[in-house]
mmCIF file of C-alpha atoms and ligand atoms in Angstrom:
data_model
loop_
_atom_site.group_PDB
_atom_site.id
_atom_site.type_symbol
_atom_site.label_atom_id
_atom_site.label_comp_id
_atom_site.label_asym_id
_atom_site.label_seq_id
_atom_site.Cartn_x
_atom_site.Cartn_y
_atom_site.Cartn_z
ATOM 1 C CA UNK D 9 129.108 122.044 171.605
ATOM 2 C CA UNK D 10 132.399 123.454 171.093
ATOM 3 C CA UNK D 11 132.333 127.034 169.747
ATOM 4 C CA UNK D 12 135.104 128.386 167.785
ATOM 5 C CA UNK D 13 135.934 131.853 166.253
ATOM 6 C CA UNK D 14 139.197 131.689 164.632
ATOM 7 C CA UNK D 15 140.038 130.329 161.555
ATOM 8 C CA UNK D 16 142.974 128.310 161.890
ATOM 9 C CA UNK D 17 141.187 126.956 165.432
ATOM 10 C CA UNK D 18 138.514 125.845 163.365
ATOM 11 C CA UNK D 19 140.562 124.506 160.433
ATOM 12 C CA UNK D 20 143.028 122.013 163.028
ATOM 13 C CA UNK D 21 139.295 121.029 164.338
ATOM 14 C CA UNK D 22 138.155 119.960 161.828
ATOM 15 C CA UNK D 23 141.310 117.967 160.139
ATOM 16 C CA UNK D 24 141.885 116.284 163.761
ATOM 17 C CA UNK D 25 137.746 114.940 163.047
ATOM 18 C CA UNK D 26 138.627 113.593 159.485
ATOM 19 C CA UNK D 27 142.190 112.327 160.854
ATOM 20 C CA UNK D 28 140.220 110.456 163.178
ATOM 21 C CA UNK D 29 138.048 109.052 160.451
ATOM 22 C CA UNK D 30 134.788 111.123 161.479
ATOM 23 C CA UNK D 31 132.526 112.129 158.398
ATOM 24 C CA UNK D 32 131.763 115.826 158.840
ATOM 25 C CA UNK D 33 128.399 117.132 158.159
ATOM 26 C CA UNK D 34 128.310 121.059 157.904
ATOM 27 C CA UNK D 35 125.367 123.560 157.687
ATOM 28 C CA UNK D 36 126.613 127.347 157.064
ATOM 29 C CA UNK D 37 124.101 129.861 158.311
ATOM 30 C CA UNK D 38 123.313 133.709 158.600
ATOM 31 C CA UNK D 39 121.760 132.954 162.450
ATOM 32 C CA UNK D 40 118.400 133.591 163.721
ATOM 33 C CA UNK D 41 117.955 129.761 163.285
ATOM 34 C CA UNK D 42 114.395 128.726 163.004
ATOM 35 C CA UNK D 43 113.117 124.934 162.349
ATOM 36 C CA UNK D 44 114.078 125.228 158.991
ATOM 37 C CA UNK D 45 117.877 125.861 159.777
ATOM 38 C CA UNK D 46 117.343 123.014 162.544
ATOM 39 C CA UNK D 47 116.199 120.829 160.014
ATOM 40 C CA UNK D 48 119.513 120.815 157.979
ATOM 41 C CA UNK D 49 121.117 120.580 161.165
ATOM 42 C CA UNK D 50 118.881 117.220 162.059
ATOM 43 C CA UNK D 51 119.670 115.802 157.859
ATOM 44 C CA UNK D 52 123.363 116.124 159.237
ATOM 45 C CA UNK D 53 123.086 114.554 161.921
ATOM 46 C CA UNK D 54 121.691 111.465 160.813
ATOM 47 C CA UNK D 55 124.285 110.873 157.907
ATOM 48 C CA UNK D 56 127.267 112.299 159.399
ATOM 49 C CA UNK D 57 129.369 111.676 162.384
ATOM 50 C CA UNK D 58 129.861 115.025 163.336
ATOM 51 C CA UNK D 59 127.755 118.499 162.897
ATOM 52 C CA UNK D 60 129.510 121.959 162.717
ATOM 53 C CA UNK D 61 127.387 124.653 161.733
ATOM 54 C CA UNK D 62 128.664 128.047 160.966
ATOM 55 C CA UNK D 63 126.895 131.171 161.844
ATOM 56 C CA UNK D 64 128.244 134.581 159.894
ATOM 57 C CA UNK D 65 126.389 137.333 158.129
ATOM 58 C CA UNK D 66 128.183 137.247 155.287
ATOM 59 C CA UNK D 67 128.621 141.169 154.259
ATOM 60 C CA UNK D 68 129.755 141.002 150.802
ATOM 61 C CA UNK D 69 126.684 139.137 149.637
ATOM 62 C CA UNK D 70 124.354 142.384 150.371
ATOM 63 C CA UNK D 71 123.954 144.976 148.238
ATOM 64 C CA UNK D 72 124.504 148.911 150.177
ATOM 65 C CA UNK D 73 121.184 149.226 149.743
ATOM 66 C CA UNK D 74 119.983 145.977 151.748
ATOM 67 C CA UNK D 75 119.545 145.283 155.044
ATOM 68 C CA UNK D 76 123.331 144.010 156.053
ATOM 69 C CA UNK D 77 122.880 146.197 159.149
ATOM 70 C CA UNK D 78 119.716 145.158 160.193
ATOM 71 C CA UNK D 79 120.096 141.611 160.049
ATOM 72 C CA UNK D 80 118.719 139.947 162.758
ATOM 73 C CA UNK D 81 121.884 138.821 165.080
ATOM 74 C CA UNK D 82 120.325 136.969 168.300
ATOM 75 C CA UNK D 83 123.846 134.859 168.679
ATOM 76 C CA UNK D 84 122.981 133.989 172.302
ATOM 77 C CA UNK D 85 119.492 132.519 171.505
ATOM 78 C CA UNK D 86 120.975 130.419 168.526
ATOM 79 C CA UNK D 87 123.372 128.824 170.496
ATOM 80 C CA UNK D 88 121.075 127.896 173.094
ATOM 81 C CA UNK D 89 119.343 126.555 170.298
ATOM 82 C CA UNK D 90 121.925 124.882 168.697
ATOM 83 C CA UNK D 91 123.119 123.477 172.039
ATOM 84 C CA UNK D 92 119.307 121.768 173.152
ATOM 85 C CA UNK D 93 119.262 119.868 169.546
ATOM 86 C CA UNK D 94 122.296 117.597 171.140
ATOM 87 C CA UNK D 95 123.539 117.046 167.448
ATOM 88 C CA UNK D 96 125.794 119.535 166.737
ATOM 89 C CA UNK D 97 129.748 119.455 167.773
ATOM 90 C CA UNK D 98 131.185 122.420 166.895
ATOM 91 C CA UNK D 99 129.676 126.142 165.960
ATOM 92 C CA UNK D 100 132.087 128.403 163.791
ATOM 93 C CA UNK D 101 131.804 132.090 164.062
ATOM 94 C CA UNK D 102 134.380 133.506 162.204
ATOM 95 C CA UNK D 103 134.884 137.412 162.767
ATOM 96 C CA UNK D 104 134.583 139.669 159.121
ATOM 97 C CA UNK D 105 137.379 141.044 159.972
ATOM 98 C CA UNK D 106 139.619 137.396 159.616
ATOM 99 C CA UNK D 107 137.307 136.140 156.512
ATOM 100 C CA UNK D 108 137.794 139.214 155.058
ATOM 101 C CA UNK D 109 140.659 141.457 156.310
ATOM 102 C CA UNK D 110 141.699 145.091 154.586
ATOM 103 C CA UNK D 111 143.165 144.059 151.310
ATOM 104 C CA UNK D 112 141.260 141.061 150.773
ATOM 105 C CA UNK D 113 140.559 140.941 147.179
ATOM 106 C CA UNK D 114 139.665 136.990 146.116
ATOM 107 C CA UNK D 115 136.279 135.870 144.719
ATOM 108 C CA UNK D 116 135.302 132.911 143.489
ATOM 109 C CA UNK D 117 132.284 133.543 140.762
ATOM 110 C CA UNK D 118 130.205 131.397 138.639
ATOM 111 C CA UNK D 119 129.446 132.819 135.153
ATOM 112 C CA UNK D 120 126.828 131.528 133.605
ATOM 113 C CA UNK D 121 123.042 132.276 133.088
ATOM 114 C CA UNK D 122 122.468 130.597 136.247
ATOM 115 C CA UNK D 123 123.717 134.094 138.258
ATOM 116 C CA UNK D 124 122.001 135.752 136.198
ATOM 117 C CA UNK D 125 118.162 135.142 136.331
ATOM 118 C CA UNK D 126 115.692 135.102 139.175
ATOM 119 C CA UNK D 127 117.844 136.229 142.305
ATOM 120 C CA UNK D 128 120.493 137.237 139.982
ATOM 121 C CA UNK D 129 118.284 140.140 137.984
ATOM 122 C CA UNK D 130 117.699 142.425 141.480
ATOM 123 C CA UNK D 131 121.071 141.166 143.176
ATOM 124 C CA UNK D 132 123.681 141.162 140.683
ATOM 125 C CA UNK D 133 126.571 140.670 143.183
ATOM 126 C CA UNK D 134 124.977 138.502 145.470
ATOM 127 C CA UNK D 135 125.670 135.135 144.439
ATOM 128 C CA UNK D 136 129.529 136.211 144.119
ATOM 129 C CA UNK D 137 129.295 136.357 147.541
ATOM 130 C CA UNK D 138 127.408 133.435 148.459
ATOM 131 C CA UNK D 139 130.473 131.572 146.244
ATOM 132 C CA UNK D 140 132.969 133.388 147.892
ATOM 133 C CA UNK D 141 132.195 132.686 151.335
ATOM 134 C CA UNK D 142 131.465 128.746 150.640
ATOM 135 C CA UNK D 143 134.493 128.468 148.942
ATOM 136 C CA UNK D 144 135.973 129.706 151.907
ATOM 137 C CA UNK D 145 134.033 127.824 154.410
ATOM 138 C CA UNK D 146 135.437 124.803 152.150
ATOM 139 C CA UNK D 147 138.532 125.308 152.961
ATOM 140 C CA UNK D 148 138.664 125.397 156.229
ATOM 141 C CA UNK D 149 136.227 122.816 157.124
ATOM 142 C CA UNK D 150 136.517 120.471 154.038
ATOM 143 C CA UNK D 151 133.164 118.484 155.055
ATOM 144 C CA UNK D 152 132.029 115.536 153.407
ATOM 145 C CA UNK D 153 129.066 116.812 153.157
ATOM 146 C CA UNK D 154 127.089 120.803 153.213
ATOM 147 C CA UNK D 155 123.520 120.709 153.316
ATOM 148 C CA UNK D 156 121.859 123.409 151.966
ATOM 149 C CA UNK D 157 117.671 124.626 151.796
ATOM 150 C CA UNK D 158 115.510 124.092 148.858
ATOM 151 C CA UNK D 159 114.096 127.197 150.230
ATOM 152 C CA UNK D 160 117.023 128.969 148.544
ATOM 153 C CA UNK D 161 116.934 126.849 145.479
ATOM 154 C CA UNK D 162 119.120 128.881 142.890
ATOM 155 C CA UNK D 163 121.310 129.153 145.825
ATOM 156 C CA UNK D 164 122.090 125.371 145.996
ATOM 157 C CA UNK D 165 122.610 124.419 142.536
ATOM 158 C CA UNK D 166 125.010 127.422 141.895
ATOM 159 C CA UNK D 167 127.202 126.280 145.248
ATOM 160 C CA UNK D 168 126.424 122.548 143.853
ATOM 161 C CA UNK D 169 127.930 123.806 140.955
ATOM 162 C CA UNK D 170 130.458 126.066 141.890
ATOM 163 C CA UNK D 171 131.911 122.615 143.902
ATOM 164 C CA UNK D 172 131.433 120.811 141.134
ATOM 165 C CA UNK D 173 133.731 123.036 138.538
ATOM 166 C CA UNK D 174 136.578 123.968 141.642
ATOM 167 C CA UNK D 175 136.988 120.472 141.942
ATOM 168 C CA UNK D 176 135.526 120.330 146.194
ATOM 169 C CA UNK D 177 134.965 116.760 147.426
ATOM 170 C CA UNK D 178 132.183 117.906 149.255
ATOM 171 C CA UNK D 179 128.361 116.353 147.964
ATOM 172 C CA UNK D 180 125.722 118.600 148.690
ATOM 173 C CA UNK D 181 122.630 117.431 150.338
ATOM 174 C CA UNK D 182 118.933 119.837 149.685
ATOM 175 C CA UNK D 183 116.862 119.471 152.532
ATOM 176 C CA UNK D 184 113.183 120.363 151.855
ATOM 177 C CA UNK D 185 111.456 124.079 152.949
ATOM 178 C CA UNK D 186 110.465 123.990 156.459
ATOM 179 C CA UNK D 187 106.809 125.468 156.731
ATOM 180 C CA UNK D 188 104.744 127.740 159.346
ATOM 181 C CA UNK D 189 101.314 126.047 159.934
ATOM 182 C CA UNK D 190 99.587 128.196 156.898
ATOM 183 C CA UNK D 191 102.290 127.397 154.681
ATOM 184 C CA UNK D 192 105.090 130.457 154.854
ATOM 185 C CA UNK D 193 108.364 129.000 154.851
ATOM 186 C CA UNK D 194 110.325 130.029 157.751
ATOM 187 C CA UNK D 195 112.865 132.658 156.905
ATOM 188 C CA UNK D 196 114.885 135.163 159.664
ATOM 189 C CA UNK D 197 113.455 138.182 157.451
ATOM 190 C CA UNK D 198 110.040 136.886 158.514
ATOM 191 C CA UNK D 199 111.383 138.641 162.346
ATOM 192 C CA UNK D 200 110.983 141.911 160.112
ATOM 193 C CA UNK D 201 106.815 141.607 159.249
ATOM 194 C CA UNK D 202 104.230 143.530 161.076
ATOM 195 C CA UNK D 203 100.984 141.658 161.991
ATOM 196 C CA UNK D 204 99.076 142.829 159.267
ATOM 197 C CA UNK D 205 101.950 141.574 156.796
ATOM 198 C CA UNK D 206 102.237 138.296 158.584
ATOM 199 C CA UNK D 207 98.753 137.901 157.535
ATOM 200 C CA UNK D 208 99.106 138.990 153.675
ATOM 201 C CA UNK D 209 103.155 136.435 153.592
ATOM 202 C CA UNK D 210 101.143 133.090 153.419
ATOM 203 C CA UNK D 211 100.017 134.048 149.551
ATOM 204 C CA UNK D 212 103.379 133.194 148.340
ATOM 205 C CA UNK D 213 103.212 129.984 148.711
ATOM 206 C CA UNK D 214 99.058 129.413 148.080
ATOM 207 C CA UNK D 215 99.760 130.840 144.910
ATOM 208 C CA UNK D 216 102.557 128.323 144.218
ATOM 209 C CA UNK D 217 100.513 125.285 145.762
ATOM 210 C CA UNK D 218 98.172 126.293 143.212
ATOM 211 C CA UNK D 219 100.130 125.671 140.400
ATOM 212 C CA UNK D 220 100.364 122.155 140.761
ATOM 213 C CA UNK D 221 96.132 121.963 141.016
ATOM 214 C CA UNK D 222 96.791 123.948 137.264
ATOM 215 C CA UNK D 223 99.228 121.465 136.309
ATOM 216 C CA UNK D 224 96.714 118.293 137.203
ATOM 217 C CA UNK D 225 93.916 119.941 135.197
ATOM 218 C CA UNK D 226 96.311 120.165 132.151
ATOM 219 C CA UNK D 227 97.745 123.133 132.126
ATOM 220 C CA UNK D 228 101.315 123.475 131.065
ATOM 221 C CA UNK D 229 101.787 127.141 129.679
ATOM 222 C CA UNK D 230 104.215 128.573 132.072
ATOM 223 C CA UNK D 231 103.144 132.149 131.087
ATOM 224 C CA UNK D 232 99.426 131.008 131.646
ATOM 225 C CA UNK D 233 100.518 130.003 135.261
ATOM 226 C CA UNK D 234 102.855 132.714 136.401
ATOM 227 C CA UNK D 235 100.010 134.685 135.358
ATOM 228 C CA UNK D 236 97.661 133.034 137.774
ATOM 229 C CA UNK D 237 100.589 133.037 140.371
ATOM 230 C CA UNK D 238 101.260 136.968 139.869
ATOM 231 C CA UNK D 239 97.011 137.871 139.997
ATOM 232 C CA UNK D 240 96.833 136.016 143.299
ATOM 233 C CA UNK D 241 99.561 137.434 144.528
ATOM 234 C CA UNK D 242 98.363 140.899 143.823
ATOM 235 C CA UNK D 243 94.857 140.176 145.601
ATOM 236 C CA UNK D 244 97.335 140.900 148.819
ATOM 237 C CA UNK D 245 98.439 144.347 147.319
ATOM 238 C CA UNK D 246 101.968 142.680 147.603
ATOM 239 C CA UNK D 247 104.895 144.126 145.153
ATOM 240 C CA UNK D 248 106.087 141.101 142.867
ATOM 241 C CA UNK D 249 110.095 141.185 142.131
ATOM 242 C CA UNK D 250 109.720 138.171 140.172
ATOM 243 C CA UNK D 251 107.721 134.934 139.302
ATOM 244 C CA UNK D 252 109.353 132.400 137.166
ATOM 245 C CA UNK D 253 108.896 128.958 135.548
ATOM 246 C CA UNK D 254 112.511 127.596 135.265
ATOM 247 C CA UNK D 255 114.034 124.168 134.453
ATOM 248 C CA UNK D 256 114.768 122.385 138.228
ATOM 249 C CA UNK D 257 117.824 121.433 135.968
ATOM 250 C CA UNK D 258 120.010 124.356 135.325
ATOM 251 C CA UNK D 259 117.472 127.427 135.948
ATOM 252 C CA UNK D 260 116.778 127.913 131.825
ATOM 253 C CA UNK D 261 113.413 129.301 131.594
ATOM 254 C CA UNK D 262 110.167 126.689 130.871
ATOM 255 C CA UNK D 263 107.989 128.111 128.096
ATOM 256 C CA UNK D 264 105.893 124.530 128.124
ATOM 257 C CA UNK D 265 106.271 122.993 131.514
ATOM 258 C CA UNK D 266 107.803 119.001 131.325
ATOM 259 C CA UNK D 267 109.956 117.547 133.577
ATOM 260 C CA UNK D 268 112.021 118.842 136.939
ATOM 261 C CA UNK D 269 110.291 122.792 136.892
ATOM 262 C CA UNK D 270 111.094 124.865 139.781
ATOM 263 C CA UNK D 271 108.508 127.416 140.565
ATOM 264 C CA UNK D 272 110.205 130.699 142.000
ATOM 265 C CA UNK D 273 108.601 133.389 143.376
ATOM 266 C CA UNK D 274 110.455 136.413 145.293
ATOM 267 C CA UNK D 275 107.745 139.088 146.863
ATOM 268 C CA UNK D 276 108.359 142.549 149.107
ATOM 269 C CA UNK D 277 105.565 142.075 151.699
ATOM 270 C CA UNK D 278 106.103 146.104 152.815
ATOM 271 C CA UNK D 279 109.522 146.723 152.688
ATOM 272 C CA UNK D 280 110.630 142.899 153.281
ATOM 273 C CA UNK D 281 111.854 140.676 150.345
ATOM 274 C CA UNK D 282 110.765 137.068 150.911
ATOM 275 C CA UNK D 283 111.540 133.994 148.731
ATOM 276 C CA UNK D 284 109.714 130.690 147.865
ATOM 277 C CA UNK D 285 109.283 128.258 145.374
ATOM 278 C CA UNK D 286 108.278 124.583 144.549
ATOM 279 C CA UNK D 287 109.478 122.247 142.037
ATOM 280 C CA UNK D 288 106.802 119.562 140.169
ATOM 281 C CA UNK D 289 108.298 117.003 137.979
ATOM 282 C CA UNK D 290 105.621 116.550 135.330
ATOM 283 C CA UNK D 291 105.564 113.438 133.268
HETATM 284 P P1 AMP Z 18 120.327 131.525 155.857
HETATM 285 O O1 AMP Z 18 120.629 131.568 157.317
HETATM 286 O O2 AMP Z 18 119.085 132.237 155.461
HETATM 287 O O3 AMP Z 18 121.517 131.895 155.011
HETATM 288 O O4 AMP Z 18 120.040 129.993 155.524
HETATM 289 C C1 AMP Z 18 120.964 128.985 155.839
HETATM 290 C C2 AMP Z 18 120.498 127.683 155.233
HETATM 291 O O5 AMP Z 18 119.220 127.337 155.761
HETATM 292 C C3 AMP Z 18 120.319 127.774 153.694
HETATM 293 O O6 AMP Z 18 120.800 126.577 153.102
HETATM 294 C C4 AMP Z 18 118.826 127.920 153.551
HETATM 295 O O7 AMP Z 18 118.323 127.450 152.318
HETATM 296 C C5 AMP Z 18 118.316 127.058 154.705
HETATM 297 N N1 AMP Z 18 116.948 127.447 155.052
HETATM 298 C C6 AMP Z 18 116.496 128.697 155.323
HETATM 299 N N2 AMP Z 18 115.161 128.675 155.532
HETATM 300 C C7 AMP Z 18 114.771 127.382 155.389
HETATM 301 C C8 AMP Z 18 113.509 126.712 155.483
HETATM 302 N N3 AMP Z 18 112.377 127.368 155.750
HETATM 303 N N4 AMP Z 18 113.482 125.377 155.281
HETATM 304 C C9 AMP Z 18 114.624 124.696 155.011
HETATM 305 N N5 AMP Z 18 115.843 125.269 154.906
HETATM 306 C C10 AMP Z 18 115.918 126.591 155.099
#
């Protein structure tokens, strides 16, 4: 696994692959891979010639008043990790100070009501920055193909979009949430939770597997059900940012659920925001 830093390094790299008719399958990350991470890494794998993976805590997407700083950065233990899958060629970490040197002053930004609900209400700027730095990463790579989490589901259909109004050749391929045993989906911010909040996490996603036993009794009020989600959620004592019934289509809220409905819930267990959701396609 070839690890690169620099930007025009990476860029030559990565033409030379597509000169030599490789298909290039690329997975941008934060770090402190987990399974889930590894998963996109294995979807790439197996549909592309060639894996690069970028690893870079992308500062402009965090608000001053998240935890940029106290990110979780174990770089040596992700690239042993990266290194024993055997399946990825080349790891880009770019230095902020060459993605974004003094002056810089370029964002790309999607404006529509997809910024602006769930994620969008409590982190106004952050999808600006998940744009930006994609847009970048696009660039330099130009992949055929970026896979990206369903565990970050607004995430992926703005970048989906984003590529798909800029024009990018690059498809987009959602890989499913990877899971702990009792159903948390594996996130680095779970690094941050104390035993006792470990224990209280797995409610998130109980309360959305519940949901769907609503749904197969009949129920299809989406206020009905993020009521249900939000009372079980609150058994834990856990603070509720958000629960919302959205189309799986282009994020417009579901007042009657029918068809592709993504379930998103985002919860502070203490101090730490965590995300999940589901999506049910009812007939
Ligand atoms: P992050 O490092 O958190 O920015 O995530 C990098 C990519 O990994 C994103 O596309 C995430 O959606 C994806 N990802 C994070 N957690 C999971 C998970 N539990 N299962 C599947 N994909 C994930």
């Amino acid at each position: 696994m070839k690890i690169i830093s620099n930007i025009d390094e990476m860029r030559l790299y990565a033409a030379r692959l597509v000169k030599r008719g490789h298909s290039i399958g690329f997975v941008p990350t934060m770090g402190a891979l987990h399974a889930g991470h590894i998963s996109l890494v294995d979807a790439a794998a197996a549909a592309d010639a060639k894996v690069i993976v970028s690893v870079f805590v992308n500062q402009v997407q965090f608000a001053p008043n998240e935890d940029f700083n106290a990110y979780p950065r174990p770089i040596k233990k992700d690239i042993k990790l990266l290194r024993s899958t055997k399946k990825v060629d080349c790891l880009f970490t770019p230095e902020a100070a060459e993605m974004y040197p003094e002056g810089y002053a370029s964002h790309v930004a999607l404006e529509n009501s997809m910024t602006a609900c769930l994620c969008g209400v409590t982190r106004p700027a952050h999808f600006k920055g998940v744009t930006t730095v994609i847009a970048k990463f696009l660039n330099i790579v130009n992949p055929d193909r970026i896979y990206l989490g369903q565990k970050d589901a607004q995430q992926a259909m703005i970048i989906i979009k984003m590529m798909r109004d800029l024009n990018y050749r690059t498809q987009a391929v959602i890989c499913p949430i990877v899971r702990e045993k009792d159903g948390l989906a594996l996130s680095s911010r779970n690094a941050y939770l104390t035993p006792e909040q470990r224990n209280s996490a797995p409610v998130i996603f109980k309360s959305l597997q519940m949901v769907e036993s609503m749904v197969e009794l009949g129920e299809r009020n989406a206020e009905t059900i993020k009521k249900e989600i939000r009372r079980k959620i609150k058994e834990e004592n856990l603070e509720i940012d958000y629960v919302e019934a959205v189309s799986a289509a282009d994020l417009k809220p579901a007042e009657q659920l029918s068809g592709k409905v993504l379930i998103a819930a985002a919860v502070f267990v203490g101090k730490t925001r965590l995300i999940d959701n589901i999506i049910i396609d009812i007939p």
